[in-house]
Amino acid sequence: MPLGDSAVRARAADPQGGWLETGTGRPRAPGAAGEQLQEQQEAWRDAGLVLSTTSNEACKLFDAALTQYATWTNDESLGGIEGCLSKLKAADPNFTMGHVIANGLELVGTGSSVRLDKELDRAMRTMVALSESQPLTEREKLHVSALDMFARGQLPEACDLWEQILQRHPTDLLALKFSHDTYFYLGYQVQMRDSVARVYPFWTPDVPLSSYVKGYYSFGLVETNFFDRAEEVAREALAVNQTDAWSVHTIAHVNEMKADVKKGLEFMKETETNWKNSDMLACHNYWHWALYFIEKGEYEAALTIYDNHIAPRCLASGSMLDVVDNCSMLYRLHLEGVKLGDRWKDVLALTKKHTKDHILLFNDVHFLMSSLGAKDHTTTQELLTTLQELAKAPCEDHQLSLAPSLGLPLCQAFVEFENGNCDKAVDLLYPIRYQLIQLGGSNAQRDVFSQLLIHAALNSKSQAKRNLARCLLRERDGVRPNSPMTERLIRKAAAIHSMA
Ligand SMILES: [Fe+2]
C-alpha cells in the first residue's frame, strides 16, 4: 500500500522507501528502538508536520490510518483503519493528534454525532482537555479547534480552520482531506476545488500519496464543470496508481455529466479489477456504473449491479455513503416505474435506526426514500416530526439551520409525490431547486431531486405544471445533450401533452 505523508521525509534515509514497516508489510528494519523513534520524529518535523508524541509506534499508526483514509481503502493486513486507531490509542493514549484522527474519522463519516453518541462526546472532551494540557504546535491546536467546530455543527468554520493550517502546511493531508470532505457536505463546490488547487504545486511526484491529491483536485474540477481538465488530472493520477478508486470515480462523474453512457460503461468494466478492492469507495463506483444503465433504460442490468454489489456491500459496511447510494439507486428505479420487490424493506432495516439522527439533511432525505418505498408510514412520520422539532430550537448547527427552508420542504415534496399529490410536490420543490446544493452531495447525487421534480411536474393535474415539465426537460437537454433518459422523458411529456 502507499506510504503515508510522513514517509516522504524518511525516503532519503531509506531509498528503498517504506520506513513505515506496518505500512508496507515489510519486515521491521534492524536498529535500536531509540534510533527508530528519532528517525520518525525527524521525518515529521522535516516536513513541518511535527507530531507531539514520544511514541514511534503512534507516529507509524497515525500515518497508516491517514493513508487508508486518504486512499479509501482499509488495509486488512494492518487491521484496517479501526485496528490502527485502537493500536494507536494503546501506543500513546495521550497523543492528541491520535485523538484528532480517530474522532475526526468518526465525525466526518456522518454516521454519528456528539449530540447522539455520548461516547463520541466524551472522546471529543478528552481530546480538547488533552490539547490544553500539553505543549502542542499551532498546527495541532488548529486541528483540535477545527474538529471541535465540526462537532458543534459549524462546518464552514471548521473549514476555515483547516484552511489556516493548509496556508502554512500545504502537505498536511489530514487537513486537506477533512476540508475536502466537509466542503462536499456543504455543497461548496468551488471551495472544494480551490482548496486543493492552492496546495497542489506542493504535492510534487516525490511526495508519497501525491497522485491521490490529483484525484481530489480532479473531483473539484468535475463538480465545477471543468470536465476535460478533470479527466486529464484523474488520468494523470491513474497513470501513477491505477488502483486509485477516487480518480476512477472522477472519470465516472465526467461520463455521467456528459451522458456518455457508452464510454462510461466501458470504462467501469475495463477498470473494475483495479478499484473493486477499495472497500470504502467500491460500492459508490458500482452505483455510478448502475446509473449508466438507468440512463439507458436497462433496468435489469442496473438491478443486477444493485443485487450483486451495492446491496451486499452496503449491508457489510453500513457506511453513510453506501446507505445513501442504496436508497438513491432504488428511488431512481422507482421513478422509472421499476418493480423492486422486497428491496425497500431490506434497505429500511439499515436506515430505520437513523430515523431520528438528523446529522445531515442529505442523509435524512435518503432515509425518507426508504421509509416511503417500504410504505412504513410510522417511520416516515417519525423522521419528519423529529426533524421539525429539532429545527424549531435555535442552534448553531449549520445543517439544522437549513431544515426549515430546505430540508423539510424537500422531504415533504417526496411525501406528497408518494401520496399522488404531484402538484403539491412541485409547489414545494420548484422554489428551492437552486438552493438544494446547500445540502451537499455531488451533482450526480442531487440529480435524483431534479428527476423527482420532472416526474412530479409530468404527473401534475395542472396544465401549467405539465408545461413546466417540458421546460425543465429542455433545460436538462441543454446542459446534458443526448441523454437517453431526457429523450425518454421528452417523449413521455409529448404524449401527455397530446392527450391533454
Ligand atoms: Fe460520485
Coordinates of N, CA, C and O in Angstrom, one line a residue, residues 340-449:
L340 N -39.7 -3.3 -7.5 CA -38.4 -3.5 -6.7 C -38.6 -4.6 -5.7 O -37.6 -4.9 -4.9
G341 N -39.7 -5.3 -5.7 CA -39.9 -6.4 -4.7 C -39.7 -6.0 -3.3 O -40.2 -4.9 -2.9
D342 N -39.0 -6.8 -2.5 CA -38.8 -6.5 -1.1 C -37.5 -5.7 -0.8 O -37.1 -5.5 0.3
R343 N -36.9 -5.2 -1.9 CA -35.7 -4.5 -1.6 C -35.8 -3.3 -0.7 O -34.9 -3.0 0.1
W344 N -36.9 -2.5 -0.8 CA -37.0 -1.4 0.1 C -37.0 -1.8 1.6 O -36.5 -1.1 2.5
K345 N -37.6 -3.0 1.9 CA -37.7 -3.5 3.3 C -36.3 -3.8 3.8 O -36.0 -3.5 4.9
D346 N -35.5 -4.3 2.9 CA -34.1 -4.6 3.3 C -33.3 -3.3 3.6 O -32.5 -3.3 4.5
V347 N -33.6 -2.3 2.8 CA -32.9 -1.0 3.0 C -33.3 -0.4 4.3 O -32.5 0.1 5.1
L348 N -34.6 -0.5 4.5 CA -35.2 0.2 5.7 C -34.6 -0.5 6.9 O -34.4 0.3 8.0
A349 N -34.3 -1.7 6.9 CA -33.6 -2.4 8.0 C -32.3 -1.7 8.4 O -31.8 -1.7 9.5
L350 N -31.7 -1.0 7.4 CA -30.4 -0.3 7.6 C -30.6 1.1 8.0 O -29.9 1.7 8.8
T351 N -31.7 1.7 7.5 CA -31.9 3.2 7.7 C -32.7 3.5 8.9 O -32.6 4.6 9.5
K352 N -33.6 2.5 9.3 CA -34.6 2.9 10.3 C -33.9 3.4 11.6 O -34.4 4.3 12.3
K353 N -32.8 2.8 12.0 CA -32.2 3.2 13.2 C -31.6 4.7 13.2 O -31.3 5.3 14.2
H354 N -31.6 5.2 12.0 CA -31.1 6.6 11.8 C -32.2 7.6 11.6 O -32.0 8.8 11.4
T355 N -33.5 7.1 11.8 CA -34.6 8.0 11.5 C -34.6 9.3 12.3 O -34.9 10.4 11.8
K356 N -34.1 9.2 13.5 CA -34.2 10.4 14.4 C -32.8 11.1 14.5 O -32.7 12.0 15.3
D357 N -31.8 10.7 13.7 CA -30.5 11.2 13.9 C -30.3 12.7 13.5 O -29.8 13.5 14.2
H358 N -30.7 12.9 12.2 CA -30.6 14.3 11.7 C -29.2 14.9 11.8 O -29.1 16.0 12.3
I359 N -28.3 14.2 11.3 CA -26.9 14.7 11.2 C -26.7 15.5 10.0 O -26.2 16.6 10.0
L360 N -27.1 14.9 8.8 CA -27.0 15.6 7.5 C -28.4 15.6 6.9 O -29.0 14.5 6.8
L361 N -28.9 16.7 6.4 CA -30.2 16.7 5.8 C -30.2 15.8 4.5 O -31.2 15.2 4.1
F362 N -29.1 15.8 3.8 CA -28.9 15.0 2.6 C -29.1 13.5 3.0 O -29.8 12.8 2.2
N363 N -28.6 13.1 4.1 CA -28.8 11.7 4.5 C -30.3 11.5 4.9 O -30.9 10.5 4.5
D364 N -30.9 12.5 5.6 CA -32.3 12.3 6.0 C -33.2 12.1 4.9 O -34.1 11.2 5.0
V365 N -33.0 12.8 3.8 CA -34.0 12.7 2.7 C -33.8 11.3 2.0 O -34.8 10.7 1.5
H366 N -32.6 10.8 2.1 CA -32.4 9.4 1.5 C -33.0 8.4 2.5 O -33.6 7.4 2.0
F367 N -32.9 8.6 3.8 CA -33.6 7.6 4.7 C -35.1 7.7 4.4 O -35.8 6.6 4.4
L368 N -35.6 8.9 4.2 CA -37.0 9.0 3.9 C -37.5 8.2 2.7 O -38.5 7.6 2.6
M369 N -36.6 8.3 1.6 CA -36.9 7.5 0.4 C -37.2 6.0 0.8 O -38.1 5.4 0.3
S370 N -36.4 5.5 1.8 CA -36.6 4.1 2.1 C -37.8 3.8 2.9 O -38.5 2.8 2.7
S371 N -38.2 4.7 3.8 CA -39.4 4.5 4.6 C -40.7 4.7 3.7 O -41.7 4.0 3.8
L372 N -40.5 5.6 2.7 CA -41.6 5.8 1.7 C -41.7 4.6 0.8 O -42.8 4.0 0.6
G373 N -40.6 4.1 0.4 CA -40.5 2.9 -0.5 C -41.1 1.7 0.2 O -41.8 0.9 -0.4
A374 N -40.8 1.5 1.5 CA -41.3 0.4 2.2 C -42.7 0.6 2.8 O -43.2 -0.3 3.4
K375 N -43.2 1.7 2.5 CA -44.6 2.1 3.0 C -44.7 2.0 4.5 O -45.7 1.6 5.0
D376 N -43.6 2.4 5.2 CA -43.6 2.4 6.6 C -44.0 3.8 7.1 O -43.1 4.7 7.3
H377 N -45.3 4.1 7.2 CA -45.8 5.4 7.4 C -45.3 5.9 8.8 O -45.1 7.1 9.0
T378 N -45.2 5.0 9.8 CA -44.8 5.4 11.1 C -43.4 6.0 11.1 O -43.2 7.1 11.7
T379 N -42.5 5.3 10.4 CA -41.1 5.8 10.3 C -41.1 7.1 9.6 O -40.3 8.0 10.0
T380 N -41.8 7.2 8.5 CA -41.8 8.5 7.7 C -42.3 9.6 8.6 O -41.6 10.7 8.7
Q381 N -43.3 9.4 9.4 CA -43.8 10.5 10.2 C -42.8 10.8 11.3 O -42.7 12.0 11.7
E382 N -42.2 9.8 11.8 CA -41.2 10.0 12.9 C -40.1 10.8 12.4 O -39.6 11.7 13.1
L383 N -39.6 10.5 11.2 CA -38.5 11.3 10.7 C -38.9 12.7 10.5 O -38.1 13.6 10.9
L384 N -40.1 13.0 10.0 CA -40.5 14.4 9.7 C -40.7 15.1 11.0 O -40.3 16.3 11.2
T385 N -41.4 14.5 12.0 CA -41.7 15.2 13.2 C -40.5 15.5 14.1 O -40.3 16.6 14.6
T386 N -39.6 14.5 14.1 CA -38.3 14.8 14.9 C -37.5 15.9 14.3 O -36.8 16.6 14.9
L387 N -37.5 15.9 12.9 CA -36.7 17.0 12.2 C -37.3 18.3 12.5 O -36.7 19.3 12.8
Q388 N -38.7 18.3 12.4 CA -39.4 19.6 12.7 C -39.1 20.1 14.1 O -38.8 21.3 14.3
E389 N -39.1 19.2 15.1 CA -38.8 19.6 16.5 C -37.4 20.1 16.6 O -37.2 21.2 17.2
L390 N -36.4 19.4 16.0 CA -35.0 19.9 16.2 C -34.8 21.2 15.5 O -34.1 22.1 16.0
A391 N -35.5 21.4 14.3 CA -35.3 22.6 13.6 C -35.9 23.8 14.3 O -35.6 25.0 14.0
K392 N -36.9 23.6 15.2 CA -37.5 24.7 15.9 C -36.5 25.4 16.9 O -36.6 26.6 17.1
A393 N -35.7 24.5 17.6 CA -34.9 25.1 18.6 C -33.7 25.8 18.0 O -33.1 25.3 17.1
P394 N -33.4 27.1 18.4 CA -32.3 27.8 17.8 C -31.0 27.1 18.2 O -30.8 26.6 19.3
C395 N -30.2 26.9 17.2 CA -28.9 26.3 17.5 C -27.8 26.7 16.4 O -28.2 27.4 15.5
E396 N -26.6 26.3 16.7 CA -25.5 26.8 15.9 C -25.2 25.7 14.8 O -24.3 25.9 14.0
D397 N -26.0 24.7 14.7 CA -25.8 23.6 13.8 C -26.1 24.1 12.4 O -27.3 24.4 12.1
H398 N -25.1 24.1 11.5 CA -25.3 24.6 10.1 C -26.4 23.8 9.4 O -27.3 24.4 8.7
Q399 N -26.4 22.5 9.5 CA -27.4 21.6 8.9 C -28.8 21.9 9.3 O -29.7 22.1 8.5
L400 N -29.0 21.9 10.7 CA -30.3 22.1 11.2 C -30.8 23.5 10.8 O -32.1 23.7 10.7
S401 N -29.9 24.5 10.7 CA -30.4 25.8 10.3 C -31.0 25.8 8.9 O -31.8 26.7 8.5
L402 N -30.7 24.8 8.1 CA -31.2 24.7 6.7 C -32.5 23.9 6.7 O -33.1 23.8 5.6
A403 N -32.9 23.3 7.8 CA -34.0 22.4 7.8 C -35.3 23.1 7.4 O -36.1 22.6 6.6
P404 N -35.7 24.3 8.0 CA -36.9 24.9 7.7 C -37.1 25.3 6.3 O -38.1 25.1 5.6
S405 N -36.0 25.9 5.7 CA -36.1 26.4 4.3 C -35.9 25.4 3.3 O -36.4 25.5 2.1
L406 N -35.1 24.3 3.6 CA -34.7 23.4 2.5 C -35.0 21.9 2.9 O -35.7 21.2 2.1
G407 N -34.6 21.5 4.0 CA -34.7 20.0 4.4 C -36.1 19.6 4.5 O -36.5 18.6 3.9
L408 N -36.9 20.4 5.2 CA -38.3 20.0 5.4 C -39.2 20.1 4.1 O -39.9 19.1 3.8
P409 N -39.1 21.2 3.4 CA -39.8 21.2 2.1 C -39.4 20.1 1.2 O -40.3 19.5 0.5
L410 N -38.2 19.8 1.1 CA -37.7 18.7 0.2 C -38.3 17.4 0.7 O -38.8 16.6 -0.1
C411 N -38.2 17.1 2.0 CA -38.8 15.8 2.5 C -40.3 15.8 2.2 O -40.8 14.8 1.8
Q412 N -41.0 16.9 2.4 CA -42.4 16.9 2.2 C -42.8 16.7 0.8 O -43.8 16.1 0.4
A413 N -41.9 17.2 -0.1 CA -42.1 17.0 -1.6 C -42.1 15.5 -1.9 O -43.0 15.0 -2.7
F414 N -41.2 14.8 -1.3 CA -41.1 13.3 -1.5 C -42.4 12.7 -1.0 O -43.0 11.8 -1.7
V415 N -42.9 13.1 0.2 CA -44.1 12.5 0.8 C -45.3 12.8 -0.1 O -46.1 11.9 -0.4
E416 N -45.4 14.1 -0.6 CA -46.6 14.4 -1.4 C -46.5 13.6 -2.7 O -47.6 13.1 -3.2
F417 N -45.4 13.5 -3.3 CA -45.3 12.7 -4.6 C -45.7 11.3 -4.3 O -46.5 10.7 -5.1
E418 N -45.3 10.7 -3.2 CA -45.7 9.3 -2.9 C -47.2 9.2 -2.7 O -47.8 8.1 -2.9
N419 N -47.8 10.3 -2.2 CA -49.2 10.2 -1.9 C -50.0 10.6 -3.1 O -51.2 10.7 -3.1
G420 N -49.3 10.8 -4.2 CA -50.0 11.1 -5.5 C -50.4 12.6 -5.6 O -51.0 13.0 -6.6
N421 N -49.9 13.4 -4.7 CA -50.1 14.9 -4.8 C -49.0 15.5 -5.6 O -48.2 16.3 -5.0
C422 N -49.0 15.3 -6.8 CA -47.8 15.7 -7.6 C -47.8 17.3 -7.7 O -46.7 17.8 -7.7
D423 N -48.9 17.9 -7.9 CA -48.9 19.4 -7.9 C -48.3 20.0 -6.7 O -47.5 20.9 -6.7
K424 N -48.7 19.4 -5.5 CA -48.1 19.9 -4.3 C -46.6 19.7 -4.2 O -45.9 20.5 -3.7
A425 N -46.2 18.5 -4.7 CA -44.7 18.2 -4.7 C -44.0 19.3 -5.5 O -42.9 19.8 -5.1
V426 N -44.6 19.6 -6.6 CA -43.9 20.7 -7.5 C -43.9 22.0 -6.7 O -42.9 22.7 -6.7
D427 N -45.0 22.3 -6.1 CA -45.1 23.6 -5.3 C -44.0 23.7 -4.3 O -43.5 24.7 -4.0
L428 N -43.7 22.5 -3.7 CA -42.7 22.5 -2.6 C -41.2 22.5 -3.2 O -40.3 23.2 -2.7
L429 N -41.1 21.8 -4.3 CA -39.7 21.6 -4.8 C -39.2 22.7 -5.7 O -38.0 23.1 -5.7
Y430 N -40.1 23.1 -6.6 CA -39.6 24.1 -7.6 C -39.0 25.4 -7.0 O -37.9 25.8 -7.5
P431 N -39.6 26.0 -6.0 CA -39.0 27.2 -5.4 C -37.6 27.0 -4.8 O -36.9 28.0 -4.7
I432 N -37.3 25.8 -4.4 CA -36.0 25.6 -3.7 C -34.9 24.9 -4.5 O -33.8 24.6 -4.1
R433 N -35.3 24.6 -5.8 CA -34.4 23.8 -6.6 C -32.9 24.3 -6.7 O -32.0 23.6 -6.7
Y434 N -32.8 25.6 -6.8 CA -31.4 26.2 -6.9 C -30.7 26.3 -5.6 O -29.6 26.6 -5.5
Q435 N -31.4 26.1 -4.5 CA -30.8 26.2 -3.2 C -30.4 24.8 -2.7 O -29.7 24.7 -1.7
L436 N -30.9 23.8 -3.3 CA -30.6 22.4 -2.8 C -29.2 22.0 -2.8 O -28.8 21.1 -2.0
I437 N -28.4 22.7 -3.5 CA -26.9 22.5 -3.5 C -26.4 22.6 -2.1 O -25.4 22.0 -1.7
Q438 N -27.0 23.5 -1.3 CA -26.6 23.7 0.1 C -26.7 22.5 1.0 O -26.1 22.4 2.0
L439 N -27.4 21.5 0.5 CA -27.5 20.2 1.2 C -26.3 19.3 1.0 O -26.2 18.2 1.6
G440 N -25.5 19.7 0.1 CA -24.2 18.9 -0.2 C -24.5 17.8 -1.2 O -25.6 17.7 -1.8
G441 N -23.5 16.9 -1.2 CA -23.5 15.8 -2.2 C -23.0 16.3 -3.5 O -22.7 17.5 -3.7
S442 N -22.9 15.3 -4.5 CA -22.4 15.7 -5.8 C -23.5 16.1 -6.7 O -24.7 15.8 -6.4
N443 N -23.2 16.6 -7.9 CA -24.2 17.0 -8.9 C -24.9 15.7 -9.3 O -26.1 15.7 -9.5
A444 N -24.2 14.6 -9.4 CA -24.8 13.3 -9.8 C -25.8 12.9 -8.7 O -26.9 12.4 -9.0
Q445 N -25.4 13.0 -7.5 CA -26.3 12.5 -6.4 C -27.5 13.4 -6.3 O -28.6 12.8 -6.1
R446 N -27.4 14.7 -6.4 CA -28.5 15.6 -6.3 C -29.5 15.5 -7.5 O -30.6 16.0 -7.5
D447 N -29.0 14.8 -8.6 CA -29.9 14.7 -9.7 C -31.2 14.0 -9.4 O -32.2 14.2 -10.1
V448 N -31.2 13.2 -8.4 CA -32.4 12.5 -8.0 C -33.5 13.5 -7.7 O -34.7 13.3 -7.9
F449 N -33.1 14.7 -7.1 CA -34.1 15.7 -6.8 C -34.7 16.3 -8.1 O -35.9 16.6 -8.2

